[in-house]
mmCIF file of C-alpha atoms in Angstrom:
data_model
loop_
_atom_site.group_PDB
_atom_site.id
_atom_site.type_symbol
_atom_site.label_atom_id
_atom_site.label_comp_id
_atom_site.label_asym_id
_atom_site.label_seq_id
_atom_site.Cartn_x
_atom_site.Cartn_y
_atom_site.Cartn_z
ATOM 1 C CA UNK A 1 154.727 35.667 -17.529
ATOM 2 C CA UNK A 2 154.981 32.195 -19.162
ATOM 3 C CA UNK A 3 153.664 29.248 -17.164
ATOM 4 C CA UNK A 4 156.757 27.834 -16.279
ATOM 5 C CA UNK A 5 157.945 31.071 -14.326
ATOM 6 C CA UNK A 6 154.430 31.153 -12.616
ATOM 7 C CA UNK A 7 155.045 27.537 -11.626
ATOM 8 C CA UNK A 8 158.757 27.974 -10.443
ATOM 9 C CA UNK A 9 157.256 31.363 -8.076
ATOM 10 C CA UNK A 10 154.588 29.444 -6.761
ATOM 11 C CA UNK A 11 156.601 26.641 -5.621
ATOM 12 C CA UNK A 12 159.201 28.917 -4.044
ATOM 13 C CA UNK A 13 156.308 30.388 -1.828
ATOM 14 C CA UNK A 14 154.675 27.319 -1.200
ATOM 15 C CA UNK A 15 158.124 25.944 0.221
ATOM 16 C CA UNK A 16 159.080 29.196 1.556
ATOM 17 C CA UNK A 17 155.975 29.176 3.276
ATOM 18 C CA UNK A 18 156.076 25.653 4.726
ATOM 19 C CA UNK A 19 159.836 26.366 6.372
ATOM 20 C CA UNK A 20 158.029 29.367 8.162
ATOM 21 C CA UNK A 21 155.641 27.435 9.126
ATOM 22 C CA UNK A 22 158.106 24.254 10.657
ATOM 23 C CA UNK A 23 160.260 27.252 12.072
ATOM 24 C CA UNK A 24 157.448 28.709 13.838
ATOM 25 C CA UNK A 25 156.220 25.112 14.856
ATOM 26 C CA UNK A 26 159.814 23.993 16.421
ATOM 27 C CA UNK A 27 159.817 27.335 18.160
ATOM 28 C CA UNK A 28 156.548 26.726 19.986
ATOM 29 C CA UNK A 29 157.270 22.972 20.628
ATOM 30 C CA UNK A 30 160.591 24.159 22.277
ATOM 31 C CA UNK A 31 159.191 26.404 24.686
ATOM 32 C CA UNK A 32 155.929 23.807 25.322
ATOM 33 C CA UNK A 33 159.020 21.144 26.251
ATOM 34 C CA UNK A 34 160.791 23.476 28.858
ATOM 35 C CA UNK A 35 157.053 24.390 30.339
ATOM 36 C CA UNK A 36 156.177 20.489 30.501
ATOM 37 C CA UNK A 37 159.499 19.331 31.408
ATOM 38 C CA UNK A 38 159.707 21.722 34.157
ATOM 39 C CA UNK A 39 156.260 20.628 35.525
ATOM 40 C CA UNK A 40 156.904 17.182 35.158
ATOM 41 C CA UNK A 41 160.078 17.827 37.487
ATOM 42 C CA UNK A 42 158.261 19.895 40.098
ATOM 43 C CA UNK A 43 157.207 18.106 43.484
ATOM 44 C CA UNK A 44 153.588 16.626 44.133
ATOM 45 C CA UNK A 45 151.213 17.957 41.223
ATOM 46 C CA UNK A 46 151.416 22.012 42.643
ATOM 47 C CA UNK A 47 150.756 24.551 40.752
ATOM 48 C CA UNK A 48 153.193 26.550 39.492
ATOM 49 C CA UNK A 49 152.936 29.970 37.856
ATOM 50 C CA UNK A 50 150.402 29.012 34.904
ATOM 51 C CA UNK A 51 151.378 25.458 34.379
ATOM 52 C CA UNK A 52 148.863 23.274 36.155
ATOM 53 C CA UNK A 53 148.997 19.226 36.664
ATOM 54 C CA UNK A 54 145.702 18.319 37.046
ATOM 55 C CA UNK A 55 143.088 15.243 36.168
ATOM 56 C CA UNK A 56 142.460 15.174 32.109
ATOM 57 C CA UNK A 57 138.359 15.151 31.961
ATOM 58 C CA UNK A 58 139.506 12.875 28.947
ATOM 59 C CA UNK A 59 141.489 10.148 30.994
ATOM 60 C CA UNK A 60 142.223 9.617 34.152
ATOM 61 C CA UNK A 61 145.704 10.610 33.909
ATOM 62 C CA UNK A 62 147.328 13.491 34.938
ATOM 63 C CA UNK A 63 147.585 16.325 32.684
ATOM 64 C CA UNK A 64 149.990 19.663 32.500
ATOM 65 C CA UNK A 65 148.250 22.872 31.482
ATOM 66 C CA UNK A 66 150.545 25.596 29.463
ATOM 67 C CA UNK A 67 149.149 28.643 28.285
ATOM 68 C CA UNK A 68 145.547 26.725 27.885
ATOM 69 C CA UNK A 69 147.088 23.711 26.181
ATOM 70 C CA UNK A 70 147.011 20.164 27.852
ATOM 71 C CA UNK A 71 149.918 18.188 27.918
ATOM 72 C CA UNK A 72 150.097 14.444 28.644
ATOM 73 C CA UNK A 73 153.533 14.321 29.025
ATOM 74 C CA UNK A 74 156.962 14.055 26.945
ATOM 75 C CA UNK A 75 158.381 11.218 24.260
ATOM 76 C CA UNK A 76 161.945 11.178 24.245
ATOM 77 C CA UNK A 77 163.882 9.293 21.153
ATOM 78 C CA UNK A 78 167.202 8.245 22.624
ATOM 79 C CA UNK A 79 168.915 6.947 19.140
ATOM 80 C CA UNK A 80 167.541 10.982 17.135
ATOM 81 C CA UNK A 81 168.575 12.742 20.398
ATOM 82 C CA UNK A 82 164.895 14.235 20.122
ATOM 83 C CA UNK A 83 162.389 14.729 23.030
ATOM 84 C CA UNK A 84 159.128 16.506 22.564
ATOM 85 C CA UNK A 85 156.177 17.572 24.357
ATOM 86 C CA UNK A 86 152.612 16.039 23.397
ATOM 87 C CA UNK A 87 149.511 16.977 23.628
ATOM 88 C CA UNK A 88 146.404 15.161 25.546
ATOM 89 C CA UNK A 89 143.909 16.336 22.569
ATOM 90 C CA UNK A 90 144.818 16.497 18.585
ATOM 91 C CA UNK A 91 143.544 19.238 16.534
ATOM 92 C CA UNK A 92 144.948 20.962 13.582
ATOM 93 C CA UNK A 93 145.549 24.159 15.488
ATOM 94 C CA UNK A 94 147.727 21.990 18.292
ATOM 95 C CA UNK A 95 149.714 19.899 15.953
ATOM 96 C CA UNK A 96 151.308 23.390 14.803
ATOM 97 C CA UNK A 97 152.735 23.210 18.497
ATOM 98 C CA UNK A 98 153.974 19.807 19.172
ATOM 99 C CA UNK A 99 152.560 16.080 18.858
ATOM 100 C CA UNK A 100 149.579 15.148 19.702
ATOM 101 C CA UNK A 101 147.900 12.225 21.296
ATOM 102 C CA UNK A 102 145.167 10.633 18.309
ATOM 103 C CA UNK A 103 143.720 8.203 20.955
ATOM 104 C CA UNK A 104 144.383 5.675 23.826
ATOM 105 C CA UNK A 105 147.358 5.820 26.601
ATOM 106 C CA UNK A 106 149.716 3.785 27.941
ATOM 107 C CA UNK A 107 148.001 1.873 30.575
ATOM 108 C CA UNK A 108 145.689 0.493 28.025
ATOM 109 C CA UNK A 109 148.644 -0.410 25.535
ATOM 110 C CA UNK A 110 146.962 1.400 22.243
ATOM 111 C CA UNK A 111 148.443 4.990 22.702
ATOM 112 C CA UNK A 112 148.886 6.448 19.411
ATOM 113 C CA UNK A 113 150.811 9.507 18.959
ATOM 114 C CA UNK A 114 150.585 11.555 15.629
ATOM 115 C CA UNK A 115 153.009 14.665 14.040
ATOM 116 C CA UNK A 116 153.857 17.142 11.400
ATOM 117 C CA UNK A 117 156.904 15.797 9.757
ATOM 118 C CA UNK A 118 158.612 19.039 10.568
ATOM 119 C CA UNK A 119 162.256 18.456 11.255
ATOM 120 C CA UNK A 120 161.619 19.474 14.426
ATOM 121 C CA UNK A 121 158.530 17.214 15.190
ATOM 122 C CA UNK A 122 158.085 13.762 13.840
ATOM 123 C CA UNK A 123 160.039 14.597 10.438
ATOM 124 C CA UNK A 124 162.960 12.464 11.802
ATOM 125 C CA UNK A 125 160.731 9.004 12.588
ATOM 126 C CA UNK A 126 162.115 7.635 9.238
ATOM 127 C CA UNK A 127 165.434 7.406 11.041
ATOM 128 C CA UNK A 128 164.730 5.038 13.631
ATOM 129 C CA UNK A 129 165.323 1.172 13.218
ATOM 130 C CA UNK A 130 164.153 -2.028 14.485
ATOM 131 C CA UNK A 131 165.334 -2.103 18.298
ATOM 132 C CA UNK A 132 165.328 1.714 19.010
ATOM 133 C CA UNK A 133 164.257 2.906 22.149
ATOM 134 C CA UNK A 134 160.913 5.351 22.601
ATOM 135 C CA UNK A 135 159.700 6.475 25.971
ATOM 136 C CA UNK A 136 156.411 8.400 27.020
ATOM 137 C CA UNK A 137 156.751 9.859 30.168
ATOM 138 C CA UNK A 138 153.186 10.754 31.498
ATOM 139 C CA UNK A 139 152.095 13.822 33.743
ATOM 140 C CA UNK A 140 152.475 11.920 36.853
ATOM 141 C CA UNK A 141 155.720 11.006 36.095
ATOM 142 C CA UNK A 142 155.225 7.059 34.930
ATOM 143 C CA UNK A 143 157.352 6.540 32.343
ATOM 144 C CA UNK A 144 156.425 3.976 29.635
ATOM 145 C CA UNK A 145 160.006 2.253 27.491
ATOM 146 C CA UNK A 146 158.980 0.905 24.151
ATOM 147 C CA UNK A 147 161.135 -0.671 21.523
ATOM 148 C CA UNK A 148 160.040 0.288 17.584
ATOM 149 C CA UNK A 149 159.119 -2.885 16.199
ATOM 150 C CA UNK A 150 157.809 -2.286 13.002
ATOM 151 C CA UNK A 151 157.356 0.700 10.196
ATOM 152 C CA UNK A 152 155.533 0.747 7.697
ATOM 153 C CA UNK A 153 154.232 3.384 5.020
ATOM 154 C CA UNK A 154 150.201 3.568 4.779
ATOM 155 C CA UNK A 155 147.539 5.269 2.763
ATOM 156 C CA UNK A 156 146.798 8.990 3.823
ATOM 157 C CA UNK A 157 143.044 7.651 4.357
ATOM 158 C CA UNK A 158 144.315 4.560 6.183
ATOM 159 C CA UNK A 159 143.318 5.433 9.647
ATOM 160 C CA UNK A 160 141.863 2.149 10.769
ATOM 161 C CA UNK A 161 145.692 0.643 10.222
ATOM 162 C CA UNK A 162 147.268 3.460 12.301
ATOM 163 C CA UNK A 163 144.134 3.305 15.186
ATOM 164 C CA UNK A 164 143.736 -0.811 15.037
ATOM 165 C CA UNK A 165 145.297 -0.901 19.253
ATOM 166 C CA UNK A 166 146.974 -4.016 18.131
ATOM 167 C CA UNK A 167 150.323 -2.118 19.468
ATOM 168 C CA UNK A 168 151.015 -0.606 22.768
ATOM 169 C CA UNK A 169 152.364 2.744 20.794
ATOM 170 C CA UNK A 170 151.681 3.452 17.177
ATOM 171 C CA UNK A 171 153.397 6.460 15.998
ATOM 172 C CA UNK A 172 152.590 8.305 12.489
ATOM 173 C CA UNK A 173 153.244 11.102 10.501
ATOM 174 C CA UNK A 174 152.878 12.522 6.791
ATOM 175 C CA UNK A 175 155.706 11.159 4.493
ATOM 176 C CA UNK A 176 157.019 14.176 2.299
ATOM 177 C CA UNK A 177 154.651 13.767 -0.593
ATOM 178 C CA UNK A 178 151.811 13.772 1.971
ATOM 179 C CA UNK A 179 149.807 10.930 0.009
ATOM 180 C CA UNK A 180 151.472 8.620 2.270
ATOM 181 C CA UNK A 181 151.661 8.185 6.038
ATOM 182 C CA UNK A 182 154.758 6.706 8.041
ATOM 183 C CA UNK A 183 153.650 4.341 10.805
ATOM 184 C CA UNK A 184 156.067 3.294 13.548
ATOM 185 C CA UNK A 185 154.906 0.343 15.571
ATOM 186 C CA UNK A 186 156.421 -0.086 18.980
ATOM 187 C CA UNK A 187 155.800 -3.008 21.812
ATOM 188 C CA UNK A 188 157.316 -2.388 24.991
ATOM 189 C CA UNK A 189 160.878 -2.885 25.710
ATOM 190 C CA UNK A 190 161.865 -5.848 27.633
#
């Protein structure tokens, strides 16, 4: 087989591969929304069934437990008509679920949030503009409305830009190439 033929197959699994992977992702972070979401609804921090609100040993904020996962609450995008779950802890393994909190929280204005760019995760950050509405809604129901004020593209090693707290939300994911990182800046709305 010549080398462009090898070249052509092995990009058709690579990308054949990564759509199974995104499909698989969005299907997870679906049913982690309706678990949290649900939760979040329910009256005073009970238990129900195997979710659990409960103290994160992290923060002191409250926490909802799915299937041995810890969720610090929802964002919601108003202007993509996209709302997703996110995680208290980041790890490679939980980013294949949903968002994930890199550091910080909302009280202490330097949350930052990080995500695949999966279509079905933070793939669709590049659409937002100067003015758009973000909101974190925590585990004990506090809901934090930001405004994106900046974006910017950063090196993939760049984490000191992306971690600096000088925002009270930083957002960030891969940009397609993955040498690149998308950074969305938000200060809350007034």
């Amino acid at each position: 087989m010549c080398w462009a033929c090898c070249s052509f197959w092995g990009a058709a699994g690579l990308t054949a591969y990564n759509l199974n992977e995104e499909l698989s992702a969005g299907r997870a972070s679906e049913a982690a929304l309706e678990g949290v979401a649900s939760s979040l609804a329910d009256a005073p921090f009970q238990a129900r069934g195997e979710r659990l609100i409960k103290k994160s040993a992290i923060t002191s904020e409250e926490t909802v437990e799915l299937d041995g996962r810890y969720y610090m609450g929802l964002i919601t995008f108003p202007t993509l008509e996209l709302q997703l779950p996110v995680q208290m802890e980041w790890s490679y393994e939980n980013l294949k679920t949903s968002p994930c909190r890199m550091q910080g929280s909302p009280a202490m204005e330097d949350l930052v949030i990080m995500g695949h760019n999966y279509r079905t995760h933070f793939g669709p950050l590049d659409n937002l503009r100067i003015g758009d509405e973000v909101s974190v809604t925590m585990g004990d129901g506090a809901t934090y409305v930001y405004q994106v004020g900046a974006k910017e593209v950063v090196g993939a090693y760049a984490v000191e830009d992306v971690t600096s707290g000088a925002w009270p939300l930083t957002l960030f994911t891969c940009t397609l190439s993955g040498r690149t990182r998308l950074v969305v800046r938000c200060d809350f709305a007034e």
